[in-house]
XYZ file of C-alpha atoms in Angstrom:
567
model
C -22.172 -13.237 -1.665
C -21.660 -10.534 0.974
C -17.895 -10.904 1.309
C -16.058 -8.383 3.485
C -12.301 -7.844 3.362
C -11.471 -6.648 6.875
C -8.088 -5.211 7.839
C -7.897 -5.019 11.601
C -5.552 -3.979 14.374
C -7.228 -6.264 16.914
C -6.422 -9.908 17.682
C -10.100 -10.695 18.258
C -12.059 -8.070 16.374
C -15.574 -7.587 17.863
C -16.795 -6.030 14.609
C -15.765 -9.157 12.679
C -17.558 -11.383 15.192
C -20.708 -9.265 14.947
C -20.761 -9.338 11.132
C -20.127 -13.087 10.997
C -23.069 -13.573 13.341
C -25.188 -11.623 10.837
C -24.234 -13.978 7.989
C -21.397 -12.045 6.364
C -18.387 -13.846 4.919
C -15.331 -12.179 6.503
C -11.796 -12.422 5.150
C -9.763 -11.160 8.098
C -6.263 -9.727 7.578
C -4.504 -9.138 10.895
C -1.129 -8.507 9.227
C -1.867 -5.476 7.044
C 1.449 -5.808 5.195
C -0.025 -8.876 3.434
C -2.822 -6.895 1.810
C -2.504 -6.621 -1.969
C -4.796 -5.576 -4.843
C -5.585 -9.218 -5.604
C -7.446 -9.470 -2.284
C -10.027 -7.019 -3.641
C -11.175 -9.539 -6.234
C -14.654 -10.720 -5.233
C -14.863 -8.471 -2.155
C -17.832 -6.112 -1.987
C -16.656 -4.179 1.057
C -13.252 -3.195 2.466
C -13.359 -2.486 6.210
C -10.284 -0.745 7.683
C -10.530 -1.031 11.458
C -7.907 1.117 13.215
C -5.004 0.089 10.947
C -2.366 2.798 10.250
C -1.627 3.729 6.650
C 2.094 2.961 6.933
C 1.306 -0.730 7.486
C -0.680 -1.018 4.263
C 1.292 -1.624 1.041
C 1.205 1.435 -1.258
C -0.181 -0.614 -4.169
C -3.147 -1.730 -2.044
C -3.964 1.863 -1.077
C -3.598 2.961 -4.700
C -5.989 0.206 -5.838
C -8.848 1.459 -3.659
C -9.703 4.423 -5.905
C -10.650 2.288 -8.927
C -12.191 -0.334 -6.649
C -14.652 2.188 -5.194
C -15.240 4.711 -7.990
C -15.465 2.284 -10.903
C -15.847 -1.284 -9.647
C -18.600 -0.252 -7.230
C -16.900 -1.504 -4.065
C -17.680 -0.253 -0.573
C -15.201 1.231 1.903
C -15.672 1.623 5.658
C -13.168 3.152 8.074
C -13.666 2.934 11.854
C -12.025 5.151 14.463
C -9.121 4.667 16.844
C -5.673 6.090 17.526
C -4.336 4.445 14.341
C -7.130 5.575 12.070
C -8.052 8.649 10.019
C -5.521 11.474 10.541
C -3.890 9.696 13.477
C -3.228 6.740 11.196
C -1.534 8.818 8.500
C -4.391 8.821 5.958
C -4.372 12.590 5.411
C -3.748 13.313 1.688
C -3.674 9.594 0.901
C -5.829 7.792 -1.680
C -8.266 6.936 1.112
C -8.568 10.589 2.165
C -10.237 11.499 -1.130
C -12.737 8.641 -0.767
C -13.927 9.276 2.789
C -16.903 11.545 3.611
C -14.919 13.403 6.291
C -12.053 15.897 6.096
C -8.971 15.406 8.285
C -7.765 18.978 7.806
C -7.401 20.788 11.150
C -9.189 24.090 11.604
C -7.880 27.213 13.321
C -10.051 26.709 16.397
C -8.120 23.488 17.118
C -5.019 25.329 18.339
C -4.746 23.088 21.372
C -4.146 20.208 18.923
C -1.252 21.983 17.197
C 2.128 20.232 17.039
C 5.706 21.342 17.605
C 7.906 19.137 15.400
C 11.672 18.734 15.613
C 13.484 17.051 12.719
C 16.939 15.609 13.492
C 18.790 14.640 10.295
C 21.874 12.445 10.029
C 24.381 14.282 7.832
C 27.262 11.858 8.402
C 29.593 10.567 5.690
C 27.358 7.651 4.740
C 24.689 10.125 3.597
C 26.973 11.248 0.753
C 26.544 7.880 -0.978
C 24.755 7.921 -4.332
C 21.335 6.348 -4.736
C 21.401 3.646 -7.452
C 19.519 4.571 -10.583
C 19.483 8.297 -9.809
C 21.827 11.276 -9.782
C 20.909 11.962 -6.148
C 22.661 11.260 -2.873
C 20.996 9.805 0.222
C 21.289 13.242 1.828
C 19.269 14.795 -1.006
C 16.361 12.427 -0.386
C 16.514 12.878 3.387
C 16.422 16.645 2.793
C 13.410 16.210 0.511
C 11.700 14.174 3.224
C 12.289 16.868 5.843
C 10.991 19.556 3.454
C 7.922 17.418 2.755
C 7.274 17.170 6.482
C 7.391 20.953 6.820
C 4.987 21.379 3.914
C 2.448 19.043 5.525
C 2.284 20.988 8.792
C -0.538 23.466 9.333
C -0.036 27.215 9.749
C -0.524 26.980 13.518
C 2.184 24.307 13.957
C 5.832 24.925 14.938
C 9.034 23.345 13.635
C 12.763 23.210 14.338
C 15.462 21.404 12.315
C 18.918 20.066 13.257
C 21.632 18.491 11.090
C 23.804 16.158 13.151
C 27.230 14.573 12.756
C 29.523 14.660 15.809
C 27.648 17.808 16.883
C 24.132 19.212 16.492
C 23.915 22.079 13.998
C 20.753 24.185 14.232
C 19.329 24.642 10.731
C 16.199 26.405 11.968
C 15.128 27.445 15.485
C 11.677 26.587 16.826
C 9.454 28.836 14.750
C 5.843 29.083 13.597
C 5.293 27.370 10.260
C 2.625 29.823 9.044
C 4.657 32.629 7.431
C 7.940 30.712 7.442
C 6.947 27.542 5.556
C 8.898 28.264 2.350
C 12.066 29.363 4.198
C 11.961 26.302 6.480
C 11.521 23.885 3.561
C 14.329 25.552 1.590
C 16.661 25.363 4.606
C 16.015 21.608 4.827
C 16.832 21.114 1.141
C 20.220 22.814 1.549
C 21.602 20.428 4.206
C 24.789 18.694 3.008
C 26.656 15.617 4.228
C 29.759 16.621 6.215
C 31.433 13.282 7.051
C 31.892 11.448 10.339
C 29.123 9.612 12.198
C 25.877 10.701 13.827
C 25.807 11.409 17.576
C 22.222 10.453 18.380
C 22.138 11.599 22.002
C 23.596 14.995 21.066
C 20.969 15.474 18.349
C 18.055 14.434 20.566
C 19.223 16.652 23.427
C 19.513 19.720 21.174
C 16.057 19.089 19.681
C 14.506 18.675 23.125
C 16.075 21.937 24.365
C 14.122 23.695 21.613
C 10.895 21.709 21.908
C 10.554 22.070 25.663
C 9.983 25.822 25.167
C 6.809 25.145 23.181
C 3.401 25.257 24.829
C 1.387 23.528 22.075
C -0.556 20.337 22.669
C 1.866 17.914 20.988
C 5.663 17.794 20.844
C 7.340 15.258 18.600
C 10.819 14.469 17.240
C 11.567 12.657 13.981
C 15.091 11.214 14.145
C 16.643 10.121 10.845
C 19.823 8.053 11.263
C 21.937 5.428 9.502
C 21.098 2.057 11.064
C 24.724 0.964 10.562
C 26.363 4.122 11.930
C 24.275 5.554 14.803
C 26.824 6.412 17.500
C 26.989 7.858 21.022
C 24.029 6.435 22.933
C 24.992 8.664 25.903
C 22.347 9.066 28.586
C 19.617 8.576 26.046
C 17.361 6.555 28.370
C 17.253 9.300 30.986
C 16.691 11.916 28.290
C 13.812 9.979 26.720
C 12.255 9.408 30.136
C 12.301 13.156 30.742
C 10.711 13.787 27.349
C 7.929 11.216 27.702
C 7.051 12.535 31.167
C 6.496 15.882 29.447
C 4.269 14.049 26.891
C 6.758 14.449 24.047
C 7.355 11.551 21.650
C 10.153 10.336 19.361
C 9.910 8.333 16.134
C 12.885 6.984 14.180
C 13.485 6.508 10.460
C 16.464 4.166 10.074
C 18.399 4.123 6.811
C 19.032 0.403 6.331
C 17.434 -2.715 7.787
C 16.586 -4.047 11.226
C 19.593 -6.398 10.899
C 22.154 -3.561 10.787
C 24.636 -3.065 13.621
C 22.871 -0.114 15.287
C 19.288 -1.103 14.481
C 18.583 -2.422 17.993
C 19.697 0.898 19.492
C 17.394 2.873 17.187
C 14.521 0.515 17.982
C 15.091 1.173 21.674
C 15.020 4.938 21.078
C 11.627 4.674 19.361
C 10.271 2.319 22.036
C 11.361 4.489 24.954
C 10.253 7.599 23.067
C 6.737 6.240 22.609
C 6.920 6.606 18.813
C 7.252 4.499 15.693
C 10.272 2.893 14.025
C 10.743 2.591 10.257
C 13.638 0.843 8.501
C 14.136 1.370 4.811
C 17.088 0.424 2.636
C 15.610 2.214 -0.398
C 16.515 5.890 -0.059
C 14.006 6.799 -2.784
C 11.188 6.094 -0.318
C 12.488 8.499 2.353
C 10.268 11.465 1.382
C 7.162 9.276 1.649
C 8.211 8.002 5.092
C 8.773 11.520 6.418
C 5.399 12.602 5.041
C 3.642 9.590 6.511
C 5.093 10.108 9.968
C 4.350 13.840 9.921
C 0.735 13.265 8.929
C 0.316 10.671 11.689
C 1.473 13.226 14.270
C 0.168 16.528 12.926
C -3.274 15.118 12.131
C -3.589 12.916 15.231
C -6.746 14.665 16.405
C -8.165 11.972 18.657
C -10.470 13.263 21.395
C -10.000 11.101 24.490
C -12.912 12.550 26.489
C -16.365 10.962 26.385
C -18.830 12.829 24.162
C -22.584 12.629 23.821
C -23.938 11.266 20.540
C -26.633 13.269 18.774
C -28.887 11.476 16.308
C -29.238 12.982 12.826
C -31.889 12.332 10.170
C -29.315 11.007 7.691
C -29.545 7.437 9.031
C -32.928 6.959 7.319
C -31.235 7.402 3.935
C -29.545 4.020 4.325
C -31.773 2.120 6.774
C -35.488 1.283 6.859
C -36.063 2.341 10.471
C -34.544 4.695 13.088
C -31.541 3.527 15.125
C -31.678 3.516 18.959
C -28.257 5.157 19.341
C -25.912 4.816 22.281
C -25.924 7.865 24.563
C -22.153 8.491 24.598
C -18.920 7.424 22.928
C -15.674 7.062 24.912
C -13.588 8.964 22.357
C -13.436 9.717 18.647
C -11.288 10.934 15.759
C -11.935 14.615 15.180
C -12.848 15.443 11.580
C -15.304 17.543 9.584
C -18.081 16.597 7.196
C -17.190 17.149 3.531
C -19.642 19.063 1.306
C -22.103 16.625 -0.242
C -21.711 13.961 2.479
C -24.454 12.933 4.915
C -24.091 12.398 8.657
C -26.202 9.990 10.680
C -24.764 10.941 14.074
C -22.632 13.782 15.441
C -20.859 14.653 18.689
C -22.598 16.848 21.208
C -19.421 18.646 22.297
C -17.877 21.929 21.138
C -16.676 20.416 17.843
C -20.053 19.068 16.627
C -18.025 16.509 14.646
C -19.515 13.752 12.454
C -19.479 10.396 14.252
C -21.221 8.383 11.520
C -21.153 9.720 7.952
C -21.420 8.362 4.422
C -21.742 9.241 0.724
C -21.692 7.883 -2.818
C -18.337 7.907 -4.633
C -18.694 7.113 -8.324
C -20.177 3.631 -8.606
C -19.320 2.804 -4.982
C -20.103 3.968 -1.468
C -17.954 4.879 1.535
C -18.616 5.552 5.209
C -16.734 6.750 8.283
C -17.449 5.679 11.860
C -15.288 8.092 13.825
C -15.494 6.331 17.193
C -13.614 3.063 17.915
C -15.464 -0.223 17.431
C -12.806 -2.243 19.267
C -9.854 -1.867 21.629
C -9.298 1.265 23.697
C -12.109 3.805 23.972
C -14.712 1.314 22.691
C -16.309 0.119 25.952
C -19.631 1.919 25.473
C -19.825 0.994 21.791
C -19.222 -2.714 22.410
C -21.875 -2.781 25.176
C -24.407 -1.104 22.901
C -27.302 -3.580 22.291
C -27.617 -2.421 18.663
C -23.888 -2.849 17.918
C -24.475 -5.769 15.519
C -27.566 -4.264 13.880
C -25.721 -1.000 13.292
C -22.806 -2.748 11.578
C -25.104 -4.963 9.518
C -27.194 -2.065 8.219
C -24.133 0.014 7.363
C -22.311 -2.897 5.685
C -25.284 -3.914 3.538
C -25.766 -0.340 2.326
C -22.063 -0.031 1.476
C -22.162 -3.265 -0.536
C -24.835 -1.882 -2.837
C -27.826 -3.625 -4.364
C -27.803 -7.295 -5.250
C -27.416 -7.903 -9.008
C -30.331 -9.821 -10.570
C -29.467 -13.207 -12.154
C -29.241 -13.876 -15.868
C -25.950 -12.186 -16.663
C -22.282 -13.155 -16.463
C -18.746 -12.079 -17.351
C -15.994 -14.405 -18.563
C -12.392 -13.328 -19.076
C -9.841 -15.407 -20.970
C -6.132 -14.663 -21.257
C -4.430 -16.036 -24.374
C -0.851 -14.911 -24.644
C -0.935 -11.123 -24.410
C -4.616 -10.869 -25.393
C -7.302 -10.558 -22.724
C -10.746 -11.436 -24.047
C -13.783 -10.298 -22.064
C -17.156 -11.850 -22.905
C -20.498 -10.541 -21.642
C -23.434 -13.002 -21.716
C -27.021 -12.215 -20.727
C -30.458 -13.776 -21.144
C -33.750 -12.243 -22.320
C -34.560 -10.813 -18.873
C -31.784 -8.262 -19.434
C -32.816 -7.148 -22.920
C -34.729 -4.061 -21.757
C -31.933 -3.019 -19.399
C -29.314 -3.391 -22.125
C -31.493 -1.341 -24.496
C -31.821 1.497 -21.957
C -28.206 1.386 -20.715
C -25.619 0.012 -23.100
C -22.927 -2.017 -21.310
C -19.737 -0.058 -20.648
C -16.299 -1.618 -20.178
C -13.453 0.251 -18.469
C -10.024 -0.920 -17.352
C -7.318 0.412 -15.059
C -3.696 -0.305 -15.962
C -0.969 -0.707 -13.361
C -2.882 1.016 -10.506
C -2.975 4.295 -12.418
C -5.476 7.070 -11.752
C -7.416 6.757 -14.999
C -10.151 4.463 -16.260
C -9.670 3.550 -19.923
C -12.894 2.845 -21.902
C -12.818 -0.237 -24.146
C -15.170 -0.689 -27.147
C -17.432 -3.751 -27.441
C -18.138 -6.013 -30.404
C -21.648 -7.531 -30.540
C -21.201 -11.134 -31.684
C -24.754 -12.400 -31.284
C -27.958 -11.684 -29.339
C -26.997 -11.778 -25.662
C -23.259 -11.883 -26.358
C -20.748 -9.012 -26.410
C -16.956 -9.317 -26.615
C -14.009 -6.964 -26.095
C -10.330 -7.717 -26.666
C -7.586 -5.931 -24.760
C -3.905 -6.121 -25.653
C -1.630 -6.279 -22.624
C 1.787 -4.708 -22.974
C 5.006 -5.441 -21.103
C 4.346 -6.201 -17.448
C 0.834 -4.715 -17.469
C -1.484 -5.587 -14.619
C -5.062 -4.550 -15.244
C -8.376 -4.460 -13.416
C -11.663 -3.940 -15.148
C -15.384 -3.430 -14.695
C -18.466 -3.894 -16.846
C -21.252 -1.494 -15.875
C -24.887 -1.566 -16.968
C -26.764 1.309 -15.392
C -26.108 1.028 -11.652
C -25.052 -2.634 -11.850
C -21.305 -3.299 -11.900
C -19.367 -6.477 -12.671
C -15.710 -6.155 -11.617
C -12.902 -8.464 -12.714
C -9.139 -8.715 -12.283
C -6.458 -8.006 -11.478
C -4.995 -9.829 -14.466
C -1.219 -10.105 -14.596
C 0.155 -9.541 -18.065
C 3.526 -11.153 -17.405
C 3.521 -13.885 -20.062
C 5.917 -16.696 -20.852
C 8.705 -15.881 -23.343
C 7.201 -18.152 -25.997
C 4.312 -15.701 -26.314
C 6.635 -12.782 -27.049
C 6.700 -12.524 -30.865
C 9.110 -9.638 -31.111
C 10.516 -9.599 -34.661
C 13.635 -7.757 -33.481
C 14.549 -10.679 -31.194
C 14.046 -13.143 -34.056
C 16.318 -11.059 -36.292
C 19.024 -11.092 -33.599
C 18.941 -14.903 -33.558
C 19.260 -14.998 -37.354
C 22.353 -12.780 -37.221
C 23.944 -14.965 -34.521
C 23.292 -18.047 -36.633
C 24.758 -16.471 -39.787
C 27.868 -15.098 -38.070
C 28.650 -18.453 -36.455
C 28.215 -20.422 -39.688
C 24.883 -21.935 -38.716
C 21.571 -22.283 -40.515
C 18.025 -21.281 -39.577
C 15.846 -24.386 -39.155
C 12.129 -24.397 -38.386
C 11.748 -28.207 -38.411
C 13.778 -30.123 -35.823
C 13.733 -33.335 -37.916
C 15.885 -31.563 -40.501
C 18.753 -31.497 -38.001
C 19.306 -35.283 -38.263
C 19.186 -35.324 -42.068
C 21.329 -32.265 -42.648
C 24.799 -32.568 -44.217
C 27.561 -32.150 -41.663
C 30.221 -29.476 -42.209
C 33.421 -30.679 -43.952
C 35.492 -29.902 -40.879
C 33.546 -32.560 -39.041
C 34.806 -35.297 -41.406
C 38.426 -35.128 -40.185
C 37.286 -35.302 -36.561
C 35.056 -38.313 -37.293
C 38.021 -40.275 -38.788
C 40.202 -39.767 -35.750
C 37.378 -40.600 -33.369
C 36.771 -43.861 -35.260
C 40.488 -44.835 -35.045
C 40.527 -44.064 -31.306
C 37.433 -46.217 -30.769
C 38.968 -49.230 -32.611
C 42.184 -48.974 -30.570
C 40.166 -48.844 -27.321
C 38.241 -52.011 -28.327
C 41.459 -53.906 -29.171
C 43.059 -52.955 -25.845
C 39.968 -54.083 -23.938
C 40.006 -57.492 -25.736
C 43.742 -57.931 -25.022
C 43.242 -57.271 -21.363
C 40.354 -59.738 -21.170
C 42.411 -62.582 -22.732
C 45.718 -62.067 -20.962
C 44.621 -60.495 -17.693
C 47.462 -58.063 -18.107
C 47.228 -55.053 -15.820
C 44.606 -56.579 -13.520
C 45.652 -57.078 -9.875
C 43.739 -58.970 -7.255
C 42.731 -56.903 -4.257
C 44.871 -57.360 -1.155
C 43.356 -59.360 1.732
C 43.790 -58.326 5.303
């Protein structure tokens, strides 16, 4: 059936209500952190409605590539201040799937960003990261360098390393010709002991940022959540910054239960930014990159724009769409080569507002204006709101598969057996397009072809060996028809692990301890006991006889038994 997996940032999503009214089965996920690849099983469309990338688990994002390109799934992203570039999707798995580019162009100078990075270089940053030869400081440095590398040539950056004072690593400077030098300077920052004076670091960063005249000014503060000192007059400072439309986000090393976590949360709240806590230092570079993308690619146009109809709509719908005259705002992007647009903005950017394309076996679309929440008033009042969503969703889901065919997967130990059954109505199709089976292991980027064995007319079978903790997803394709399955978890019970080396270890333990290998449990009761056991049995028998005699003596004589005292 037409099942839609919808990830939404709205408590009562109007798009979900409209699709349900059109007969779609909606699985709504309001808490994006609970999304996982297993939710894709049976879903024909994934709808991301203004949900930022940092809220989605990395394995879910990674799973979308195979889901769309090979399993034939549909993907729809709608606009908002937590979507597209503003939501941190630039250079993510989703970026490659969408029909629009989030890369800023040179004419968008008014959307350039001035970024200040404030790094904790206190003593706690000298601690080693388990499982690596790196220190926490090394990974924080890598994160800062990654942030610099993600900025555009027209952006500006400044970097401070902070302990009990703010040390300027790089002044506010254009990224363009200085990108390599800025990134290298970040990588050379070393831990110098002491604690981190947060107010001092923020004040120094703001003194540099306030000189900039670009459209956005933002600070990324990295600090130990258990050692963030010197609040100072941080509230007054943050009030001054936000009045000047500057923002502050915080990456806290640790958890939200640490001693200074509440202080760092307050900094992010008053600074109008985001707060991230992470106890795994290995993930720091990804967090820096994610936050930088969310700021540097946050090209959301807040002014109303006219909507211009384009001929592309008739490629996915049977009749023209009576479009709304204006949208309240939209995410600025550009149409990728090979994509089709159904509507565009009538302003200076001529940006795609509704666009789509085919990606492998699947289809994706981008609606750049919000369908709910802020800046969605005109869209929600549009009489064709429901018809628009229905037409787009049905196209993204692809054609209905004719009956007469089925897939069955069976897991036996570490062997996954996939059976394809079909009736005579599929004979001609199978003759023209032989069935293809491909699998994806552990959310990798490749699709591995698997050979079939023809067992009988209308019956094919393939057997896949799962190794270690493999998790696989698969798809059977016949022409344009796709039959997805999985994910299948390859974690099997120990009794299915027939590793000869483990068996040999048990044999050696048995031999060294004087034991014997037995494959039949009944032999244990008939086996001859070791000679050493005979001496122990004699003494146990004597002790038992003595205990019986003592018990009989006590019963006859009453010796040693006292009546309980009465009060």
